Short mmCIF file of N, CA, C and O in Angstrom, two decimals:
data_model
loop_
_atom_site.label_atom_id
_atom_site.label_comp_id
_atom_site.label_asym_id
_atom_site.label_seq_id
_atom_site.Cartn_x
_atom_site.Cartn_y
_atom_site.Cartn_z
N MET A 1 97.95 106.62 85.32
CA MET A 1 96.70 107.32 85.58
C MET A 1 95.75 106.35 86.25
O MET A 1 95.63 105.20 85.85
N HIS A 2 95.08 106.84 87.27
CA HIS A 2 94.15 106.01 88.02
C HIS A 2 92.74 106.52 87.79
O HIS A 2 92.32 107.52 88.35
N ASN A 3 92.01 105.85 86.92
CA ASN A 3 90.61 106.19 86.72
C ASN A 3 89.80 105.37 87.71
O ASN A 3 89.83 104.15 87.68
N ARG A 4 89.10 106.06 88.57
CA ARG A 4 88.34 105.36 89.60
C ARG A 4 87.15 104.63 89.00
O ARG A 4 86.42 105.17 88.19
N ILE A 5 86.97 103.40 89.44
CA ILE A 5 85.81 102.62 89.02
C ILE A 5 84.60 103.04 89.84
O ILE A 5 83.50 103.15 89.33
N SER A 6 84.83 103.29 91.12
CA SER A 6 83.74 103.76 91.97
C SER A 6 84.29 104.80 92.93
O SER A 6 85.46 104.78 93.29
N TYR A 7 83.44 105.71 93.31
CA TYR A 7 83.80 106.74 94.28
C TYR A 7 82.52 107.27 94.89
O TYR A 7 81.43 107.10 94.36
N SER A 8 82.66 107.91 96.02
CA SER A 8 81.51 108.44 96.74
C SER A 8 81.10 109.79 96.16
O SER A 8 81.82 110.77 96.29
N VAL A 9 79.94 109.81 95.53
CA VAL A 9 79.42 111.07 94.98
C VAL A 9 79.17 112.06 96.12
O VAL A 9 79.42 113.25 95.98
N THR A 10 78.74 111.54 97.26
CA THR A 10 78.50 112.40 98.42
C THR A 10 79.78 113.10 98.85
O THR A 10 79.78 114.30 99.14
N GLU A 11 80.88 112.37 98.89
CA GLU A 11 82.16 112.96 99.29
C GLU A 11 82.64 113.99 98.28
O GLU A 11 83.19 115.03 98.66
N VAL A 12 82.43 113.73 96.99
CA VAL A 12 82.83 114.70 95.96
C VAL A 12 81.98 115.97 96.08
O VAL A 12 82.49 117.08 95.97
N LYS A 13 80.67 115.80 96.34
CA LYS A 13 79.80 116.97 96.52
C LYS A 13 80.22 117.76 97.76
O LYS A 13 80.19 118.99 97.75
N GLU A 14 80.60 117.06 98.82
CA GLU A 14 81.08 117.74 100.03
C GLU A 14 82.36 118.52 99.73
O GLU A 14 82.51 119.67 100.15
N LEU A 15 83.27 117.90 98.98
CA LEU A 15 84.51 118.59 98.58
C LEU A 15 84.19 119.82 97.74
O LEU A 15 84.78 120.88 97.93
N ALA A 16 83.25 119.68 96.81
CA ALA A 16 82.86 120.81 95.96
C ALA A 16 82.33 121.96 96.82
O ALA A 16 82.67 123.12 96.58
N GLY A 17 81.52 121.63 97.82
CA GLY A 17 81.01 122.66 98.72
C GLY A 17 82.12 123.33 99.50
O GLY A 17 82.13 124.55 99.67
N ASN A 18 83.08 122.52 99.95
CA ASN A 18 84.21 123.07 100.69
C ASN A 18 85.04 124.00 99.82
O ASN A 18 85.48 125.06 100.26
N LEU A 19 85.28 123.61 98.58
CA LEU A 19 86.08 124.44 97.67
C LEU A 19 85.35 125.73 97.33
O LEU A 19 85.97 126.77 97.14
N LYS A 20 84.03 125.64 97.23
CA LYS A 20 83.24 126.82 96.87
C LYS A 20 83.16 127.81 98.04
O LYS A 20 83.20 129.01 97.83
N ASP A 21 83.06 127.29 99.26
CA ASP A 21 82.85 128.13 100.43
C ASP A 21 84.13 128.60 101.11
O ASP A 21 84.10 129.53 101.90
N ILE A 22 85.24 127.95 100.82
CA ILE A 22 86.47 128.22 101.55
C ILE A 22 87.07 129.56 101.15
O ILE A 22 86.95 129.99 100.01
N GLU A 23 87.67 130.21 102.11
CA GLU A 23 88.43 131.41 101.79
C GLU A 23 89.66 130.98 101.00
O GLU A 23 90.22 129.91 101.25
N PRO A 24 90.11 131.77 100.05
CA PRO A 24 91.26 131.37 99.23
C PRO A 24 92.56 131.44 100.04
O PRO A 24 93.27 132.42 100.00
N ASN A 25 92.83 130.37 100.78
CA ASN A 25 94.03 130.36 101.61
C ASN A 25 94.85 129.10 101.41
O ASN A 25 95.81 128.87 102.11
N GLY A 26 94.47 128.27 100.47
CA GLY A 26 95.21 127.04 100.21
C GLY A 26 96.25 127.25 99.13
O GLY A 26 96.80 128.33 98.97
N LEU A 27 96.46 126.25 98.36
CA LEU A 27 97.49 126.24 97.33
C LEU A 27 97.29 127.38 96.34
O LEU A 27 96.31 127.42 95.61
N LEU A 28 98.18 128.33 96.38
CA LEU A 28 98.19 129.48 95.48
C LEU A 28 96.83 130.17 95.39
O LEU A 28 96.39 130.59 94.34
N GLY A 29 96.14 130.26 96.53
CA GLY A 29 94.89 130.99 96.58
C GLY A 29 93.68 130.25 96.05
O GLY A 29 92.64 130.85 95.83
N THR A 30 93.74 128.93 95.86
CA THR A 30 92.61 128.18 95.34
C THR A 30 91.78 127.53 96.43
O THR A 30 90.69 127.06 96.16
N GLY A 31 92.30 127.45 97.65
CA GLY A 31 91.63 126.73 98.70
C GLY A 31 92.04 125.27 98.75
O GLY A 31 91.68 124.54 99.66
N LEU A 32 92.80 124.81 97.76
CA LEU A 32 93.27 123.43 97.73
C LEU A 32 94.50 123.27 98.60
O LEU A 32 95.39 124.11 98.59
N LEU A 33 94.56 122.18 99.33
CA LEU A 33 95.76 121.86 100.09
C LEU A 33 96.72 121.03 99.26
O LEU A 33 97.92 121.03 99.50
N GLN A 34 96.18 120.30 98.28
CA GLN A 34 97.01 119.51 97.38
C GLN A 34 96.62 119.84 95.94
O GLN A 34 95.44 119.97 95.63
N PRO A 35 97.59 119.95 95.04
CA PRO A 35 97.28 120.31 93.65
C PRO A 35 96.78 119.12 92.85
O PRO A 35 96.89 117.97 93.26
N ILE A 36 96.22 119.42 91.71
CA ILE A 36 95.94 118.40 90.70
C ILE A 36 97.24 118.26 89.92
O ILE A 36 97.79 119.25 89.45
N VAL A 37 97.75 117.05 89.79
CA VAL A 37 99.07 116.82 89.20
C VAL A 37 98.92 116.08 87.88
O VAL A 37 98.23 115.06 87.79
N LEU A 38 99.59 116.60 86.85
CA LEU A 38 99.60 116.00 85.51
C LEU A 38 101.03 115.71 85.09
O LEU A 38 101.97 116.29 85.61
N ARG A 39 101.17 114.85 84.09
CA ARG A 39 102.47 114.68 83.45
C ARG A 39 102.23 114.59 81.95
O ARG A 39 101.18 114.15 81.48
N LYS A 40 103.24 115.01 81.21
CA LYS A 40 103.15 114.99 79.75
C LYS A 40 103.37 113.57 79.24
O LYS A 40 104.27 112.87 79.69
N ASN A 41 102.53 113.16 78.32
CA ASN A 41 102.61 111.84 77.71
C ASN A 41 102.46 112.05 76.21
O ASN A 41 101.34 112.10 75.70
N GLY A 42 103.57 112.21 75.53
CA GLY A 42 103.53 112.53 74.10
C GLY A 42 103.02 113.94 73.92
O GLY A 42 103.54 114.88 74.51
N SER A 43 101.97 114.10 73.14
CA SER A 43 101.39 115.43 72.91
C SER A 43 100.23 115.72 73.86
O SER A 43 99.57 116.74 73.74
N ARG A 44 99.96 114.81 74.78
CA ARG A 44 98.84 114.96 75.71
C ARG A 44 99.35 114.98 77.15
O ARG A 44 100.51 114.74 77.40
N PHE A 45 98.44 115.24 78.07
CA PHE A 45 98.75 115.19 79.49
C PHE A 45 97.90 114.11 80.14
O PHE A 45 96.77 113.89 79.73
N GLU A 46 98.46 113.45 81.14
CA GLU A 46 97.69 112.48 81.89
C GLU A 46 97.69 112.86 83.36
O GLU A 46 98.66 113.40 83.87
N ARG A 47 96.58 112.60 84.01
CA ARG A 47 96.43 112.94 85.41
C ARG A 47 97.17 111.94 86.28
O ARG A 47 97.03 110.74 86.14
N ILE A 48 97.96 112.45 87.21
CA ILE A 48 98.64 111.61 88.18
C ILE A 48 97.81 111.54 89.45
O ILE A 48 97.63 110.49 90.03
N SER A 49 97.32 112.68 89.90
CA SER A 49 96.46 112.71 91.07
C SER A 49 95.46 113.85 90.95
O SER A 49 95.71 114.82 90.23
N GLY A 50 94.33 113.71 91.61
CA GLY A 50 93.36 114.80 91.64
C GLY A 50 92.01 114.48 91.04
O GLY A 50 91.24 115.39 90.74
N PHE A 51 91.66 113.20 90.89
CA PHE A 51 90.39 112.83 90.28
C PHE A 51 89.21 113.49 90.99
O PHE A 51 88.37 114.13 90.37
N ARG A 52 89.15 113.32 92.32
CA ARG A 52 88.02 113.89 93.07
C ARG A 52 88.01 115.41 93.02
O ARG A 52 86.95 116.03 92.94
N ARG A 53 89.18 116.02 93.02
CA ARG A 53 89.25 117.49 92.94
C ARG A 53 88.72 117.97 91.59
O ARG A 53 88.00 118.96 91.51
N ILE A 54 89.07 117.28 90.52
CA ILE A 54 88.56 117.66 89.19
C ILE A 54 87.04 117.52 89.15
O ILE A 54 86.34 118.41 88.66
N GLU A 55 86.52 116.41 89.69
CA GLU A 55 85.07 116.22 89.71
C GLU A 55 84.38 117.30 90.55
O GLU A 55 83.31 117.79 90.19
N ALA A 56 85.00 117.70 91.66
CA ALA A 56 84.44 118.76 92.50
C ALA A 56 84.40 120.09 91.75
O ALA A 56 83.42 120.83 91.83
N PHE A 57 85.46 120.40 91.01
CA PHE A 57 85.46 121.63 90.22
C PHE A 57 84.39 121.58 89.13
O PHE A 57 83.75 122.59 88.83
N LYS A 58 84.14 120.41 88.55
CA LYS A 58 83.08 120.28 87.54
C LYS A 58 81.72 120.57 88.17
O LYS A 58 80.89 121.24 87.55
N ILE A 59 81.48 120.08 89.39
CA ILE A 59 80.23 120.34 90.08
C ILE A 59 80.04 121.84 90.29
O ILE A 59 78.94 122.36 90.15
N ASN A 60 81.12 122.54 90.59
CA ASN A 60 81.06 123.99 90.81
C ASN A 60 81.09 124.79 89.52
O ASN A 60 81.14 126.01 89.55
N ASN A 61 81.07 124.11 88.38
CA ASN A 61 81.14 124.77 87.07
C ASN A 61 82.37 125.66 86.93
O ASN A 61 82.31 126.71 86.29
N ALA A 62 83.46 125.24 87.54
CA ALA A 62 84.71 125.98 87.43
C ALA A 62 85.36 125.60 86.11
O ALA A 62 85.58 124.42 85.83
N LEU A 63 85.63 126.57 85.28
CA LEU A 63 86.22 126.29 83.98
C LEU A 63 87.73 126.18 84.03
O LEU A 63 88.34 125.60 83.15
N LYS A 64 88.33 126.74 85.07
CA LYS A 64 89.78 126.70 85.21
C LYS A 64 90.10 126.19 86.59
O LYS A 64 89.41 126.50 87.56
N TYR A 65 91.15 125.40 86.70
CA TYR A 65 91.63 124.98 87.99
C TYR A 65 93.14 124.82 87.94
O TYR A 65 93.73 124.71 86.88
N LEU A 66 93.72 124.84 89.10
CA LEU A 66 95.18 124.81 89.19
C LEU A 66 95.70 123.41 88.92
O LEU A 66 95.24 122.44 89.50
N LEU A 67 96.65 123.31 88.02
CA LEU A 67 97.29 122.04 87.68
C LEU A 67 98.79 122.19 87.80
O LEU A 67 99.34 123.22 87.46
N LEU A 68 99.44 121.17 88.30
CA LEU A 68 100.90 121.13 88.32
C LEU A 68 101.33 119.95 87.47
O LEU A 68 100.80 118.87 87.58
N PHE A 69 102.29 120.18 86.57
CA PHE A 69 102.79 119.08 85.74
C PHE A 69 104.26 119.21 85.53
O PHE A 69 104.86 120.20 85.79
#
């Protein structure tokens, strides 16, 4: 799992705007071109990729998002 130490808040806000405004034509109708990927680690899941996408969904107050594991 890669927890970012620093990232561009501006870029995440731009991504959030893109996800909010985009027609649902990306990955399984979410507007995403790449999924958020998880893997099972014992009884929990850990993120493999998708940190910025998760942060963008949080900005949009999205309670559910597409995950692949």
